[in-house]
GROMACS .gro file of C-alpha atoms in nm:
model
  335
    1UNK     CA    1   0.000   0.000   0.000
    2UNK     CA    2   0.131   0.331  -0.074
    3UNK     CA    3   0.065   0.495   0.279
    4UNK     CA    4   0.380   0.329   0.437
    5UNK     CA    5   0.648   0.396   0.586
    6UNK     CA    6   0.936   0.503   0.377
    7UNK     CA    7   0.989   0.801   0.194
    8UNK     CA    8   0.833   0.817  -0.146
    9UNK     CA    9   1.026   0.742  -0.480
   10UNK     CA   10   1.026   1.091  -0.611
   11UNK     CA   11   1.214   1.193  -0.320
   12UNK     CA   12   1.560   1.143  -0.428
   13UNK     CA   13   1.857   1.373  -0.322
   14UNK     CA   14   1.818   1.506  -0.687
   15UNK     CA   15   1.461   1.636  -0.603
   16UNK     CA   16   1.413   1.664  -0.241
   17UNK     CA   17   1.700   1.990  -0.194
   18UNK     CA   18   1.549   2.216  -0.486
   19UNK     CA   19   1.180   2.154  -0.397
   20UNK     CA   20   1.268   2.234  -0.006
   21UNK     CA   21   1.478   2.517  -0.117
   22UNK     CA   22   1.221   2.685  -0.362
   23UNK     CA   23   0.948   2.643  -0.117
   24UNK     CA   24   1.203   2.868   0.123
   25UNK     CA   25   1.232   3.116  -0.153
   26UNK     CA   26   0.889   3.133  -0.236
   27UNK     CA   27   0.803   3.177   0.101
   28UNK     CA   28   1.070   3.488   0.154
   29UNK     CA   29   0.987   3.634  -0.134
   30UNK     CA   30   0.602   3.650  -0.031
   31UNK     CA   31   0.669   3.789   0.302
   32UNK     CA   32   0.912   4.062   0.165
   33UNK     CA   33   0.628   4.129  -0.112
   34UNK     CA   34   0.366   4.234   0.185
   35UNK     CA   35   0.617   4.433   0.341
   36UNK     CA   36   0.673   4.659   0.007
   37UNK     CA   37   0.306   4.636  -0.036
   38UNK     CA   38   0.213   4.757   0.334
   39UNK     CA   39   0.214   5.136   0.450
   40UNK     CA   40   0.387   5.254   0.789
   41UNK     CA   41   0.588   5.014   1.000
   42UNK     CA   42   0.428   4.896   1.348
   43UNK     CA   43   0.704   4.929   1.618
   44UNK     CA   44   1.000   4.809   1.363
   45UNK     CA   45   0.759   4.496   1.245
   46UNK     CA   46   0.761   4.543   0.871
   47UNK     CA   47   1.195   4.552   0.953
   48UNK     CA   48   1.235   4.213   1.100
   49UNK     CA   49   0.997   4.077   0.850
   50UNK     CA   50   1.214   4.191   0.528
   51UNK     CA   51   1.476   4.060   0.706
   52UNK     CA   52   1.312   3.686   0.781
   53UNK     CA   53   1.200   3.707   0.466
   54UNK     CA   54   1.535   3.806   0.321
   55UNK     CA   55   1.688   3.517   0.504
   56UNK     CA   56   1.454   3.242   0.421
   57UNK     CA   57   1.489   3.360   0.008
   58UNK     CA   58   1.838   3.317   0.066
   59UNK     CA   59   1.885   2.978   0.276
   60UNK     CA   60   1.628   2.850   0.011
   61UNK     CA   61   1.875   2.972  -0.304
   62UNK     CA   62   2.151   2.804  -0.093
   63UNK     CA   63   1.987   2.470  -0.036
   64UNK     CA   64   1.829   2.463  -0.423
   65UNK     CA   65   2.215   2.507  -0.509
   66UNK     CA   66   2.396   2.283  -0.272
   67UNK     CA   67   2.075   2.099  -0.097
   68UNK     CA   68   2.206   1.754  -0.286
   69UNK     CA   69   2.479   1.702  -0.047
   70UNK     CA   70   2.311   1.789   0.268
   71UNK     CA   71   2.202   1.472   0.510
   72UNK     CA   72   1.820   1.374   0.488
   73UNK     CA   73   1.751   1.415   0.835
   74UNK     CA   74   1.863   1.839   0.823
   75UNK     CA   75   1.584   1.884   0.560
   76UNK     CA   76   1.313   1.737   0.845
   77UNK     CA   77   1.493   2.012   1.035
   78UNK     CA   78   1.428   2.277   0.759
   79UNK     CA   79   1.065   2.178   0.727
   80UNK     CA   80   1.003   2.280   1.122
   81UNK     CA   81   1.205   2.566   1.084
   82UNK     CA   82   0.965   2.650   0.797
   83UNK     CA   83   0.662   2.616   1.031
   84UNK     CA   84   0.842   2.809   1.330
   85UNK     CA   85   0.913   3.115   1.048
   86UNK     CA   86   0.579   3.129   0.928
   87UNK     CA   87   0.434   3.089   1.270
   88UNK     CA   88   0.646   3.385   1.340
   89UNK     CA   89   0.585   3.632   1.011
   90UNK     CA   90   0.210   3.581   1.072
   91UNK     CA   91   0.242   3.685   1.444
   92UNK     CA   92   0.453   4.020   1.372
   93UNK     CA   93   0.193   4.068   1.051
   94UNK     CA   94   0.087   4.429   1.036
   95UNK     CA   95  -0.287   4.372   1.068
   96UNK     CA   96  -0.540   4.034   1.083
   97UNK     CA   97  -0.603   4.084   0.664
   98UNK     CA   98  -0.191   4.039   0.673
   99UNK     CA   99  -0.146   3.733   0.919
  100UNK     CA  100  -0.440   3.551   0.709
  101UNK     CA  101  -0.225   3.627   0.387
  102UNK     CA  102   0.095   3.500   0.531
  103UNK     CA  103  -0.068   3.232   0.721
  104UNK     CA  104  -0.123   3.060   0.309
  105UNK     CA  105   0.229   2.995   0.324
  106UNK     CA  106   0.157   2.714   0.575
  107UNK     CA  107   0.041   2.514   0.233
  108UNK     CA  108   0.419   2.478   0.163
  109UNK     CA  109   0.470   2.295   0.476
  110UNK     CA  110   0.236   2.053   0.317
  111UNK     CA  111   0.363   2.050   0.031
  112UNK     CA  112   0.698   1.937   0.125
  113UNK     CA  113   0.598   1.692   0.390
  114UNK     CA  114   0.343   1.479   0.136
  115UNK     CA  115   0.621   1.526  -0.153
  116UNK     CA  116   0.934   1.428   0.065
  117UNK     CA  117   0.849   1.249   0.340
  118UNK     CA  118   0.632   0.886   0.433
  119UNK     CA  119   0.295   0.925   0.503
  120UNK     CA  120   0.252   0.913   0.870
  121UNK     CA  121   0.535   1.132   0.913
  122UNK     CA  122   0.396   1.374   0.684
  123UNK     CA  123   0.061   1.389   0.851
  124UNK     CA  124   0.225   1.456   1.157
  125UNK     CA  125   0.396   1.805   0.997
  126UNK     CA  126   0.104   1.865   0.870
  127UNK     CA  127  -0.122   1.847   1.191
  128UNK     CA  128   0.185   2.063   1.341
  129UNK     CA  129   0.153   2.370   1.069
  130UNK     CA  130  -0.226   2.343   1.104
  131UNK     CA  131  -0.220   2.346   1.474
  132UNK     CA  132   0.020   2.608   1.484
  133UNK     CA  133  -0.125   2.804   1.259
  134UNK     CA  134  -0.475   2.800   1.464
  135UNK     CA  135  -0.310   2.911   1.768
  136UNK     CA  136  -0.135   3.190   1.586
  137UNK     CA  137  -0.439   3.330   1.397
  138UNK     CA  138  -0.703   3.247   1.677
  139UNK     CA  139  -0.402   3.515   1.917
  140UNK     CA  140  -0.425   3.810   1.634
  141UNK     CA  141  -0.798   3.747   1.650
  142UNK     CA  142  -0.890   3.659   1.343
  143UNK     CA  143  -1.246   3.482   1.252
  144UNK     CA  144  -1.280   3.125   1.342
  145UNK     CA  145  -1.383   3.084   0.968
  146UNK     CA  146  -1.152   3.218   0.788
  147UNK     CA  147  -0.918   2.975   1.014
  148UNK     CA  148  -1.121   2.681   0.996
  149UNK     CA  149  -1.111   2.767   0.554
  150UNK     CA  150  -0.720   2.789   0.563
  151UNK     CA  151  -0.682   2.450   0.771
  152UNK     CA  152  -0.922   2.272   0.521
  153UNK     CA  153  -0.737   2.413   0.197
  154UNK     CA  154  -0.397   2.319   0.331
  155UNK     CA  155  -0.506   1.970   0.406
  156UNK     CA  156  -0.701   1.953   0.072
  157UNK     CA  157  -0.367   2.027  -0.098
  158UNK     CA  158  -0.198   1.800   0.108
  159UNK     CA  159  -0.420   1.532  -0.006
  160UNK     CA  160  -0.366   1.645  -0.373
  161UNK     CA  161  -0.007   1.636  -0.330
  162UNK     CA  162   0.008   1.271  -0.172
  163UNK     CA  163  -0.222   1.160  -0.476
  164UNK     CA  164   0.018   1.303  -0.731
  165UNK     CA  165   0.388   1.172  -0.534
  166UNK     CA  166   0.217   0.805  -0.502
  167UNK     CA  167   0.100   0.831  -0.897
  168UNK     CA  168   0.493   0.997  -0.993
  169UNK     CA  169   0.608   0.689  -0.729
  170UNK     CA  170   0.472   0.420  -0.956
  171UNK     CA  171   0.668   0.495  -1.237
  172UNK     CA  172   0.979   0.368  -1.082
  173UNK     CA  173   0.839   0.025  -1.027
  174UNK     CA  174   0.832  -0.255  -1.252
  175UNK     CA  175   0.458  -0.327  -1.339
  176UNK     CA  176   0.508  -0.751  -1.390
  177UNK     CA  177   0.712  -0.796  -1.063
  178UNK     CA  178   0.659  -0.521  -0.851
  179UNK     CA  179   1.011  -0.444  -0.761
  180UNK     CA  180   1.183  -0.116  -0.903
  181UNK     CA  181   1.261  -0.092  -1.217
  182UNK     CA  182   1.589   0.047  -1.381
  183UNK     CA  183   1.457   0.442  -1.359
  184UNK     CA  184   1.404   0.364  -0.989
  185UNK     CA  185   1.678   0.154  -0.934
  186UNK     CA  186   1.908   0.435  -1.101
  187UNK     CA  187   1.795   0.699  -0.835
  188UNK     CA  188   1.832   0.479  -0.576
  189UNK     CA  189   2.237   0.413  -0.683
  190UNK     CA  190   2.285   0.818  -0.708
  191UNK     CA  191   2.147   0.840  -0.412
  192UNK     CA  192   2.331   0.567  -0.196
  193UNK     CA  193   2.659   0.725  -0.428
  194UNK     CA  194   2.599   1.052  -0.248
  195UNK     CA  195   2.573   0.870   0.155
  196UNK     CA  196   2.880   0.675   0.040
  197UNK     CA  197   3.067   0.954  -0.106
  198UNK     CA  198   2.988   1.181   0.200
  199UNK     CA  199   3.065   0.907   0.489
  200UNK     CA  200   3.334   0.679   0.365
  201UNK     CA  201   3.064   0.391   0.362
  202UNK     CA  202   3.096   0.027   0.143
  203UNK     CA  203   2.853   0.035  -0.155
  204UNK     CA  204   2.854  -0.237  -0.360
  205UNK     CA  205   2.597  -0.342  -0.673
  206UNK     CA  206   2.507  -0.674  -0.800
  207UNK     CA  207   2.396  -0.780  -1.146
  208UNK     CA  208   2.144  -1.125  -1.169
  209UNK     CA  209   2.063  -1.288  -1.500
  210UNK     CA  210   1.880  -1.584  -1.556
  211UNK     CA  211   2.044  -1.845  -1.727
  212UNK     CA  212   1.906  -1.954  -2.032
  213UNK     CA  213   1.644  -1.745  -1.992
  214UNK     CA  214   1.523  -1.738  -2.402
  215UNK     CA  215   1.508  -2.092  -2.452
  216UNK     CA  216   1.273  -2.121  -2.149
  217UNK     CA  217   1.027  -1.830  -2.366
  218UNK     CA  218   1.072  -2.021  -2.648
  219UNK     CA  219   0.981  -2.386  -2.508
  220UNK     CA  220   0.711  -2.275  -2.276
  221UNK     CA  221   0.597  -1.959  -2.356
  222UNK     CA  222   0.645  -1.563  -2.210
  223UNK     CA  223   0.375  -1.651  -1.995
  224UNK     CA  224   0.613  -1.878  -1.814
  225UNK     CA  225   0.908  -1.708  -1.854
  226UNK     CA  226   0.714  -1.388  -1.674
  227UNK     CA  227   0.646  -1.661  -1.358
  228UNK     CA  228   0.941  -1.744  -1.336
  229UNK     CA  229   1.075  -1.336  -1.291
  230UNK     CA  230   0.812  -1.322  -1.054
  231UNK     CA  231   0.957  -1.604  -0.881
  232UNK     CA  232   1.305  -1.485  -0.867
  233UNK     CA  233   1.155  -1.195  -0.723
  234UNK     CA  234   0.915  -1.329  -0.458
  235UNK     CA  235   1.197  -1.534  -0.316
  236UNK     CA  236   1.479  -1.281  -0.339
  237UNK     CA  237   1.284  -0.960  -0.207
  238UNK     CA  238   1.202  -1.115   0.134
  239UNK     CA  239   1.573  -1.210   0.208
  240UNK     CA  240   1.770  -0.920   0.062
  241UNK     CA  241   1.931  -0.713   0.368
  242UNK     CA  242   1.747  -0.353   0.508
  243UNK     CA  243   1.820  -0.085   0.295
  244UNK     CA  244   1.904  -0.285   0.038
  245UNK     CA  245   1.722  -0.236  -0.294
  246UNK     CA  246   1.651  -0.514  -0.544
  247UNK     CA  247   1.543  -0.358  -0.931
  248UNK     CA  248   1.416  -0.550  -1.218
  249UNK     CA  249   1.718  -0.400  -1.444
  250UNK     CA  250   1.543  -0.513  -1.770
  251UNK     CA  251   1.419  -0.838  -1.989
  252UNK     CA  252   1.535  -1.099  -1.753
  253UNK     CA  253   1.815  -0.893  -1.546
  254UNK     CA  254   1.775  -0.834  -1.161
  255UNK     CA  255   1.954  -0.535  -0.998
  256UNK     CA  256   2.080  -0.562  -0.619
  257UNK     CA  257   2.200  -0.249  -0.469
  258UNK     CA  258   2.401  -0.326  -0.143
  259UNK     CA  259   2.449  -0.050   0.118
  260UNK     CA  260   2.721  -0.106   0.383
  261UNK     CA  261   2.840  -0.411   0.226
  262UNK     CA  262   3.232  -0.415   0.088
  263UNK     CA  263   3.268  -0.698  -0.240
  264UNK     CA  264   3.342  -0.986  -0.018
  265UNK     CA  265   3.001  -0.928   0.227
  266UNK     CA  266   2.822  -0.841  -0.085
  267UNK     CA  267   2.910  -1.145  -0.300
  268UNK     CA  268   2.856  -1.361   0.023
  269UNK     CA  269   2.493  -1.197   0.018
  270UNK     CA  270   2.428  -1.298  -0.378
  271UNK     CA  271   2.561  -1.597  -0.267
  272UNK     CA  272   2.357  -1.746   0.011
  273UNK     CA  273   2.039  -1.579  -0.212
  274UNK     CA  274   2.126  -1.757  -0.550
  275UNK     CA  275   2.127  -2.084  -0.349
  276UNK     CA  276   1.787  -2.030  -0.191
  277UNK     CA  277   1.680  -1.979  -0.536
  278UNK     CA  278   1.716  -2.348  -0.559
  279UNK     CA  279   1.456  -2.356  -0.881
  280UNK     CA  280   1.579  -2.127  -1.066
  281UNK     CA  281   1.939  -2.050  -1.203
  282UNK     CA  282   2.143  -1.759  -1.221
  283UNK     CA  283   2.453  -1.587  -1.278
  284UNK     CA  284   2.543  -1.328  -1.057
  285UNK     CA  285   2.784  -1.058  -1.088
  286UNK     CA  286   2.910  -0.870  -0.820
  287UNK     CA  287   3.137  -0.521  -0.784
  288UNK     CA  288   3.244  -0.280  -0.529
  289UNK     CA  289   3.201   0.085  -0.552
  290UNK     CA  290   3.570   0.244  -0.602
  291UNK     CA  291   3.601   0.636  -0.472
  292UNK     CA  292   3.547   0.847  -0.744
  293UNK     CA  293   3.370   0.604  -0.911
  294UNK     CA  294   3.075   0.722  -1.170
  295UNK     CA  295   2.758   0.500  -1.139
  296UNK     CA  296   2.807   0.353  -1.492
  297UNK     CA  297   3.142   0.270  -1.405
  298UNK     CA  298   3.020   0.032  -1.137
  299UNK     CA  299   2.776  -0.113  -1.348
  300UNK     CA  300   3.008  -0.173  -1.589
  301UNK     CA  301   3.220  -0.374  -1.363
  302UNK     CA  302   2.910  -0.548  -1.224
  303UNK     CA  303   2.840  -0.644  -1.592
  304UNK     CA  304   3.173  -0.764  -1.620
  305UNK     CA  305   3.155  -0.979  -1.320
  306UNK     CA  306   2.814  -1.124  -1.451
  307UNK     CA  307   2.970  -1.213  -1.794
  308UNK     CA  308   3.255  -1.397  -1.614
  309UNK     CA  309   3.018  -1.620  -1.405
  310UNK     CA  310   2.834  -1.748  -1.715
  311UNK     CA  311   3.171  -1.772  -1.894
  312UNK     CA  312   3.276  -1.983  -1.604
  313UNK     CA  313   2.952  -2.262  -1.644
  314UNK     CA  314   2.649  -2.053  -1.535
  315UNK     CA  315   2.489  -2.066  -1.205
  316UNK     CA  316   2.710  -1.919  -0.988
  317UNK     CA  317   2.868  -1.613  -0.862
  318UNK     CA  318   3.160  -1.383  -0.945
  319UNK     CA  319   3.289  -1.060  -0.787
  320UNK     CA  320   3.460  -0.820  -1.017
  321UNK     CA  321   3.817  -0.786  -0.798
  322UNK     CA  322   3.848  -1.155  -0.717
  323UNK     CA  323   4.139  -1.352  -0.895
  324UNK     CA  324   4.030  -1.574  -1.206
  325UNK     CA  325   3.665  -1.593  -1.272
  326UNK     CA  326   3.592  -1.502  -0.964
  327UNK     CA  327   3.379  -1.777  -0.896
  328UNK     CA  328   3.129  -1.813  -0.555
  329UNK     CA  329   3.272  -2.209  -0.436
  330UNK     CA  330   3.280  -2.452  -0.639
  331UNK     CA  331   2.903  -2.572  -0.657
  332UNK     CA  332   2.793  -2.397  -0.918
  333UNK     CA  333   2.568  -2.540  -1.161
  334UNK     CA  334   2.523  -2.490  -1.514
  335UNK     CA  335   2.195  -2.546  -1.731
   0.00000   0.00000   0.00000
């Protein structure tokens, strides 16, 4: 179901720093647009809003720049902030017609939480900037419903928003199997480049093909060779590590992305899961992320790997680095 608990597809580390960042800029540039609009300034008010609103333009231009290489959990940071700045611009508004203006800007908050975030974690921002914005509005004395109209329009365009993410989330799976397919599998490897890149962390990819996979569509038909990918997939998904991410890669290619894992741990992984695949066989190949290392560049290797297992009999498994083929034992079987 799509109201779980991880983060939707969409939100990769490509996406998730511009949207947070524009929603900052949009937000500043709204506030400092009432201030130029407004006449006379209430004890230094319209002053402290320019500058908030000067500030939040700015850290929003920063993070749509540079918001790629910042950790995930600062942008659930930036997303309260958000809510404590507009909390504050609509209590230093000029007049109630003002705070009700400014108080629209607590739709962003939605709007990021339902676009970045999972589900029940965006509800819970969401019940935040609605609460907060209640207790704001309700102190400058503005009109129950005018309130009550803002709370239902922000959560009406949070529901929009969480409609459109889980439709946009669907194109990275693969429709016959379920699993991801190579558009989300592709995000998911820049993304786990970026973690690995910025802590030092073993990343390593696998590549699974199964053998003699066009002579089983020619004997017995594409309706069995599309069981048996659903089979690879049912038993592999279940067992793969957490955080790991399994991808139909194309035609009969698997993709296993292995966080944490250096070659040896990650071919020991493939391994122990091409075994319990006991009906079906395949050739895995296996290769360890190298610093500096472009994504292609470990597929490549992967590919490499994968070629050498079939070129050593089939059924078996081969990481790129090891010495000869590279082969998993010596029980592999070949079909």
């Amino acid at each position: 179901m799509w109201w779980r608990r991880s983060a939707p597809e969409v939100a990769t580390a490509r996406v998730i720093g511009p949207v947070i960042g524009a929603l900052y800029v949009a937000g500043g540039l709204a506030v400092l647009a009432l201030v130029a609009l407004s006449t006379g300034d209430r004890d230094g008010r319209a002053t402290v809003l320019a500058v908030i609103g000067v500030l939040a333009a700015a850290a929003g231009a920063a993070v749509v720049r540079w918001g790629h290489r910042l950790p995930r959990p600062l942008f659930h940071v930036l997303v309260l902030l958000g809510t404590a700045l507009i909390s504050t611009v609509v209590a230093l508004a000029p007049d109630t017609v003002s705070a009700l203006a400014l108080a629209g800007i607590y739709s962003f908050v939605a709007v990021a939480a339902f676009f970045l975030f999972a589900p029940p974690l965006a509800a819970a921002y969401l019940l935040t900037a609605i609460t907060a914005g209640t207790a704001v509005l309700s102190v400058r004395g503005v009109p129950a419903g005018p309130v009550v109209v803002l709370a239902v329009a922000t959560c009406t365009i949070a529901l929009v928003v969480a409609s459109l993410v889980r439709r946009a989330s669907t194109a990275s799976l693969d429709g016959l199997t379920g699993l991801a397919n190579r558009r989300g599998f592709d995000d998911a490897l820049e993304e786990a480049l970026r973690v690995a890149t910025r802590s030092g962390a073993h990343l390593s990819a696998a590549l699974v093909d199964v053998d003699h996979f066009k002579a089983i569509n020619d004997q017995y038909g594409h309706a069995a060779g599309d069981e048996l990918l659903r089979t690879v997939a049912g038993e592999w998904l279940p067992r793969v590590p957490r955080g790991a991410v399994l991808a139909r890669h194309g035609g009969d290619e698997f993709a296993l992305l292995l966080p944490d894992h250096d070659g040896p741990a990650a071919l020991a992984v493939v391994e122990e899961l091409r075994v319990a695949s006991a009906r079906v066989a395949l050739s895995v190949g296996v290769a360890e992320h190298r610093p500096g290392e472009l994504a292609s560049q470990l597929m490549r290797r992967a590919d490499t790997a994968l070629y050498r297992a079939k070129a050593a009999g089939r059924g078996r498994s081969a990481l790129y680095d090891q010495p000869g083929t590279g082969q998993s034992g010596a029980g592999g079987r070949s079909r």
